[in-house]
mmCIF file of C-alpha atoms in Angstrom:
data_model
loop_
_atom_site.group_PDB
_atom_site.id
_atom_site.type_symbol
_atom_site.label_atom_id
_atom_site.label_comp_id
_atom_site.label_asym_id
_atom_site.label_seq_id
_atom_site.Cartn_x
_atom_site.Cartn_y
_atom_site.Cartn_z
ATOM 1 C CA MET A 380 0.309 -14.982 13.137
ATOM 2 C CA GLU A 381 -1.774 -15.842 10.084
ATOM 3 C CA GLU A 382 0.297 -17.584 7.414
ATOM 4 C CA THR A 383 -0.181 -16.593 3.800
ATOM 5 C CA SER A 384 0.580 -18.902 0.889
ATOM 6 C CA PHE A 385 1.228 -19.053 -2.843
ATOM 7 C CA ARG A 386 -1.783 -21.338 -3.379
ATOM 8 C CA VAL A 387 -3.697 -18.983 -5.689
ATOM 9 C CA GLU A 388 -0.519 -17.951 -7.486
ATOM 10 C CA THR A 389 0.456 -21.594 -8.051
ATOM 11 C CA GLU A 390 -2.969 -22.435 -9.490
ATOM 12 C CA LEU A 391 -2.644 -19.536 -11.943
ATOM 13 C CA ILE A 392 0.896 -20.527 -12.942
ATOM 14 C CA LEU A 393 -0.300 -24.078 -13.584
ATOM 15 C CA GLY A 394 -3.091 -22.548 -15.656
ATOM 16 C CA GLY A 395 -0.581 -20.956 -18.006
ATOM 17 C CA PHE A 396 0.296 -17.567 -16.529
ATOM 18 C CA SER A 397 3.985 -16.802 -16.080
ATOM 19 C CA CYS A 398 4.092 -13.816 -13.721
ATOM 20 C CA VAL A 399 1.374 -13.355 -11.085
ATOM 21 C CA GLY A 400 1.564 -10.024 -9.280
ATOM 22 C CA GLY A 401 -0.004 -9.102 -5.962
ATOM 23 C CA VAL A 402 -1.329 -5.558 -5.528
ATOM 24 C CA ASP A 403 -2.208 -3.755 -2.297
ATOM 25 C CA GLU A 404 -2.433 -0.230 -0.898
ATOM 26 C CA VAL A 405 -1.925 1.620 2.367
ATOM 27 C CA GLY A 406 -3.089 4.995 3.590
ATOM 28 C CA ARG A 407 -6.717 4.955 2.467
ATOM 29 C CA GLY A 408 -7.966 5.959 5.910
ATOM 30 C CA ALA A 409 -5.278 8.522 6.708
ATOM 31 C CA LEU A 410 -6.222 12.191 7.058
ATOM 32 C CA ALA A 411 -2.950 13.385 5.550
ATOM 33 C CA GLY A 412 -0.367 12.243 3.048
ATOM 34 C CA PRO A 413 -0.591 10.024 -0.015
ATOM 35 C CA VAL A 414 -2.358 6.775 -0.672
ATOM 36 C CA THR A 415 0.415 4.375 -1.680
ATOM 37 C CA ALA A 416 0.251 1.079 -3.563
ATOM 38 C CA ALA A 417 2.727 -1.611 -4.510
ATOM 39 C CA VAL A 418 2.866 -4.573 -6.852
ATOM 40 C CA THR A 419 5.085 -7.587 -6.184
ATOM 41 C CA ALA A 420 5.625 -10.922 -7.892
ATOM 42 C CA PHE A 421 7.944 -13.819 -7.198
ATOM 43 C CA ALA A 422 9.462 -16.454 -9.454
ATOM 44 C CA PRO A 423 7.314 -19.624 -9.539
ATOM 45 C CA ASP A 424 10.223 -21.691 -8.220
ATOM 46 C CA ILE A 425 11.076 -19.452 -5.246
ATOM 47 C CA ASP A 426 12.004 -21.335 -2.085
ATOM 48 C CA ASP A 427 8.910 -20.900 0.082
ATOM 49 C CA ARG A 428 11.047 -20.829 3.218
ATOM 50 C CA LEU A 429 12.576 -17.511 2.153
ATOM 51 C CA VAL A 430 9.236 -15.701 2.350
ATOM 52 C CA ARG A 431 7.390 -17.723 4.976
ATOM 53 C CA GLU A 432 7.142 -14.730 7.332
ATOM 54 C CA VAL A 433 5.463 -12.504 4.741
ATOM 55 C CA THR A 434 1.946 -11.658 5.910
ATOM 56 C CA ASP A 435 -0.436 -8.710 6.215
ATOM 57 C CA SER A 436 1.685 -5.642 7.050
ATOM 58 C CA LYS A 437 -0.767 -4.627 9.797
ATOM 59 C CA LEU A 438 0.188 -7.747 11.775
ATOM 60 C CA LEU A 439 3.901 -6.893 11.816
ATOM 61 C CA THR A 440 6.024 -4.560 13.919
ATOM 62 C CA PRO A 441 7.699 -1.623 12.112
ATOM 63 C CA LYS A 442 11.115 -3.260 12.536
ATOM 64 C CA LYS A 443 9.867 -6.561 11.103
ATOM 65 C CA ARG A 444 8.183 -4.787 8.181
ATOM 66 C CA GLU A 445 11.389 -2.971 7.272
ATOM 67 C CA LYS A 446 13.393 -6.202 7.389
ATOM 68 C CA LEU A 447 10.872 -8.048 5.236
ATOM 69 C CA SER A 448 10.524 -5.144 2.798
ATOM 70 C CA ASN A 449 14.266 -5.269 2.104
ATOM 71 C CA GLU A 450 14.114 -9.042 1.638
ATOM 72 C CA ILE A 451 11.100 -8.785 -0.677
ATOM 73 C CA ARG A 452 12.849 -6.178 -2.826
ATOM 74 C CA ASN A 453 15.837 -8.511 -3.154
ATOM 75 C CA LEU A 454 13.810 -11.654 -3.893
ATOM 76 C CA ALA A 455 10.903 -10.429 -6.023
ATOM 77 C CA VAL A 456 10.990 -10.403 -9.825
ATOM 78 C CA VAL A 457 8.487 -7.524 -9.716
ATOM 79 C CA CYS A 458 8.494 -4.872 -6.996
ATOM 80 C CA SER A 459 7.231 -1.376 -7.680
ATOM 81 C CA VAL A 460 5.488 1.431 -5.782
ATOM 82 C CA GLY A 461 3.048 4.128 -6.899
ATOM 83 C CA SER A 462 1.107 6.808 -5.053
ATOM 84 C CA CYS A 463 -1.508 9.546 -5.275
ATOM 85 C CA SER A 464 -1.032 12.746 -3.312
ATOM 86 C CA ALA A 465 -3.500 14.186 -0.806
ATOM 87 C CA GLU A 466 -4.432 16.761 -3.439
ATOM 88 C CA GLU A 467 -5.273 13.972 -5.894
ATOM 89 C CA VAL A 468 -7.283 12.154 -3.216
ATOM 90 C CA ASP A 469 -9.357 15.325 -2.844
ATOM 91 C CA GLU A 470 -9.715 15.676 -6.606
ATOM 92 C CA TYR A 471 -10.597 12.080 -7.503
ATOM 93 C CA GLY A 472 -11.973 10.629 -4.271
ATOM 94 C CA ILE A 473 -10.209 7.935 -2.282
ATOM 95 C CA VAL A 474 -11.368 4.910 -4.313
ATOM 96 C CA LEU A 475 -10.306 6.294 -7.690
ATOM 97 C CA ALA A 476 -7.081 7.674 -6.188
ATOM 98 C CA THR A 477 -6.327 4.224 -4.787
ATOM 99 C CA ARG A 478 -6.820 2.671 -8.226
ATOM 100 C CA LYS A 479 -4.582 5.330 -9.783
ATOM 101 C CA ALA A 480 -1.852 4.591 -7.233
ATOM 102 C CA MET A 481 -2.083 0.886 -8.104
ATOM 103 C CA LEU A 482 -1.937 1.623 -11.827
ATOM 104 C CA ARG A 483 1.141 3.809 -11.320
ATOM 105 C CA ALA A 484 2.874 1.030 -9.410
ATOM 106 C CA ILE A 485 2.132 -1.417 -12.229
ATOM 107 C CA ALA A 486 3.158 1.037 -14.958
ATOM 108 C CA ASP A 487 6.452 1.754 -13.179
ATOM 109 C CA SER A 488 7.370 -1.920 -12.941
ATOM 110 C CA ILE A 489 10.274 -3.102 -15.082
ATOM 111 C CA ARG A 490 8.398 -6.337 -15.787
ATOM 112 C CA GLN A 491 4.640 -6.417 -16.275
ATOM 113 C CA PRO A 492 2.732 -9.253 -14.566
ATOM 114 C CA ASP A 493 0.367 -11.162 -16.855
ATOM 115 C CA PHE A 494 -2.135 -11.698 -14.021
ATOM 116 C CA LEU A 495 -2.937 -9.559 -10.975
ATOM 117 C CA LEU A 496 -4.241 -10.520 -7.548
ATOM 118 C CA VAL A 497 -5.716 -7.352 -6.064
ATOM 119 C CA ASP A 498 -6.678 -6.815 -2.449
ATOM 120 C CA ALA A 499 -10.415 -6.043 -2.316
ATOM 121 C CA LEU A 500 -10.603 -3.846 -5.433
ATOM 122 C CA ASP A 501 -11.428 -4.388 -9.089
ATOM 123 C CA LEU A 502 -8.784 -3.023 -11.436
ATOM 124 C CA PRO A 503 -10.021 -3.313 -15.046
ATOM 125 C CA GLU A 504 -8.090 -0.165 -16.005
ATOM 126 C CA ALA A 505 -4.848 -2.155 -15.787
ATOM 127 C CA LYS A 506 -5.910 -4.107 -18.894
ATOM 128 C CA ILE A 507 -4.377 -7.201 -17.299
ATOM 129 C CA PRO A 508 -6.463 -10.194 -16.168
ATOM 130 C CA PHE A 509 -7.102 -9.871 -12.437
ATOM 131 C CA GLN A 510 -8.821 -11.401 -9.444
ATOM 132 C CA SER A 511 -10.035 -9.344 -6.495
ATOM 133 C CA ILE A 512 -9.543 -11.102 -3.151
ATOM 134 C CA ILE A 513 -11.203 -9.877 0.040
ATOM 135 C CA LYS A 514 -8.597 -9.736 2.814
ATOM 136 C CA GLY A 515 -6.100 -10.799 0.197
ATOM 137 C CA ASP A 516 -3.171 -9.603 2.303
ATOM 138 C CA ARG A 517 -3.954 -12.424 4.740
ATOM 139 C CA LYS A 518 -4.324 -15.084 2.032
ATOM 140 C CA SER A 519 -2.016 -14.377 -0.915
ATOM 141 C CA ARG A 520 1.691 -14.064 -0.207
ATOM 142 C CA SER A 521 2.164 -11.795 -3.223
ATOM 143 C CA ILE A 522 -0.519 -9.387 -1.976
ATOM 144 C CA ALA A 523 0.926 -9.514 1.547
ATOM 145 C CA ALA A 524 4.369 -8.683 0.164
ATOM 146 C CA ALA A 525 2.884 -5.710 -1.686
ATOM 147 C CA SER A 526 1.220 -4.526 1.529
ATOM 148 C CA ILE A 527 4.571 -4.587 3.332
ATOM 149 C CA VAL A 528 6.477 -2.744 0.599
ATOM 150 C CA ALA A 529 3.744 -0.104 0.288
ATOM 151 C CA LYS A 530 3.525 0.384 4.063
ATOM 152 C CA VAL A 531 7.273 0.793 4.552
ATOM 153 C CA SER A 532 7.502 3.173 1.587
ATOM 154 C CA ARG A 533 4.636 5.367 2.798
ATOM 155 C CA ASP A 534 5.783 5.366 6.434
ATOM 156 C CA MET A 535 9.239 6.482 5.336
ATOM 157 C CA GLU A 536 7.776 9.279 3.222
ATOM 158 C CA MET A 537 5.620 10.534 6.105
ATOM 159 C CA SER A 538 8.578 10.436 8.493
ATOM 160 C CA ASN A 539 10.774 12.316 6.024
ATOM 161 C CA ILE A 540 8.281 15.132 5.462
ATOM 162 C CA SER A 541 7.228 15.454 9.107
ATOM 163 C CA SER A 542 9.849 18.159 9.710
ATOM 164 C CA LEU A 543 8.217 20.311 7.024
ATOM 165 C CA TYR A 544 4.900 20.249 8.889
ATOM 166 C CA ASP A 545 5.919 20.425 12.519
ATOM 167 C CA GLY A 546 3.447 19.775 15.297
ATOM 168 C CA TYR A 547 1.210 17.133 13.720
ATOM 169 C CA GLY A 548 3.342 14.153 14.730
ATOM 170 C CA PHE A 549 3.433 12.700 11.221
ATOM 171 C CA GLU A 550 6.616 10.809 12.081
ATOM 172 C CA ARG A 551 4.562 8.859 14.633
ATOM 173 C CA ASN A 552 0.985 8.757 13.326
ATOM 174 C CA LYS A 553 1.813 8.668 9.576
ATOM 175 C CA GLY A 554 -1.167 10.926 8.917
ATOM 176 C CA TYR A 555 -3.764 8.805 10.713
ATOM 177 C CA GLY A 556 -6.222 10.402 13.123
ATOM 178 C CA THR A 557 -4.557 9.766 16.472
ATOM 179 C CA ARG A 558 -5.422 11.918 19.492
ATOM 180 C CA GLU A 559 -2.191 13.887 19.075
ATOM 181 C CA HIS A 560 -2.969 14.500 15.416
ATOM 182 C CA MET A 561 -6.574 15.546 16.031
ATOM 183 C CA ILE A 562 -5.554 18.042 18.730
ATOM 184 C CA ALA A 563 -2.945 19.575 16.408
ATOM 185 C CA LEU A 564 -5.463 19.693 13.576
ATOM 186 C CA SER A 565 -7.981 21.574 15.720
ATOM 187 C CA GLU A 566 -5.346 24.007 17.007
ATOM 188 C CA LYS A 567 -3.291 24.592 13.861
ATOM 189 C CA GLY A 568 -5.728 23.801 11.086
ATOM 190 C CA PRO A 569 -4.764 21.593 8.134
ATOM 191 C CA SER A 570 -1.333 21.472 6.531
ATOM 192 C CA PRO A 571 -0.811 21.431 2.739
ATOM 193 C CA ILE A 572 -0.756 17.609 2.796
ATOM 194 C CA HIS A 573 -4.056 17.155 4.635
ATOM 195 C CA ARG A 574 -6.991 15.688 2.722
ATOM 196 C CA ARG A 575 -9.529 18.468 2.775
ATOM 197 C CA SER A 576 -12.306 16.222 1.473
ATOM 198 C CA PHE A 577 -12.120 14.069 4.613
ATOM 199 C CA ALA A 578 -14.673 15.054 7.258
ATOM 200 C CA PRO A 579 -12.324 15.598 10.248
ATOM 201 C CA VAL A 580 -10.138 17.888 8.127
ATOM 202 C CA SER A 581 -12.997 19.878 6.606
ATOM 203 C CA LYS A 582 -14.471 20.248 10.102
ATOM 204 C CA ALA A 583 -11.168 21.661 11.382
ATOM 205 C CA MET A 584 -11.160 24.164 8.514
ATOM 206 C CA LYS A 585 -14.569 25.488 9.579
ATOM 207 C CA SER A 586 -13.821 25.738 13.298
#
């Protein structure tokens, strides 16, 4: 497993910043459901051993993600989630909707970071100094923590609403285009939480 670190965060703290937040999103490629983002930050003096297992959420099992998400929420000085609905994704486009989800996570935080490390996106709208890091969830521990919290939050939401839209397997595929999901989409058409601007969904609407 790739090990993340607080190297970038430490450099920024030594440079005079007091609260460095990591920002990441999940659900950009899903055909249904929200795009969800999270922001997390840890105290500069946190014991590194407590968060050594924090890495890119995609590299972790669901059980491990849930365990780490609970630990992150208990240890972080900043931990907040924001999202944009499928309807908003259709209205704004996925990139702008992703930024809006990130901004909502930041706005909802009890404490505002004074510097942001953002996974692969620029975020000038936050009006907070930031650095965009490609594959940041595999480099920055704060970004990786945000990826875990966002993933667990979104997965839980998709599982909870799956009973409202029976037959698509949302509790298993979380809105992504698995074979089961694509068959249901072609047979049943889209549900109210499908992203109609996404090609596989719009194609199903025409068939």
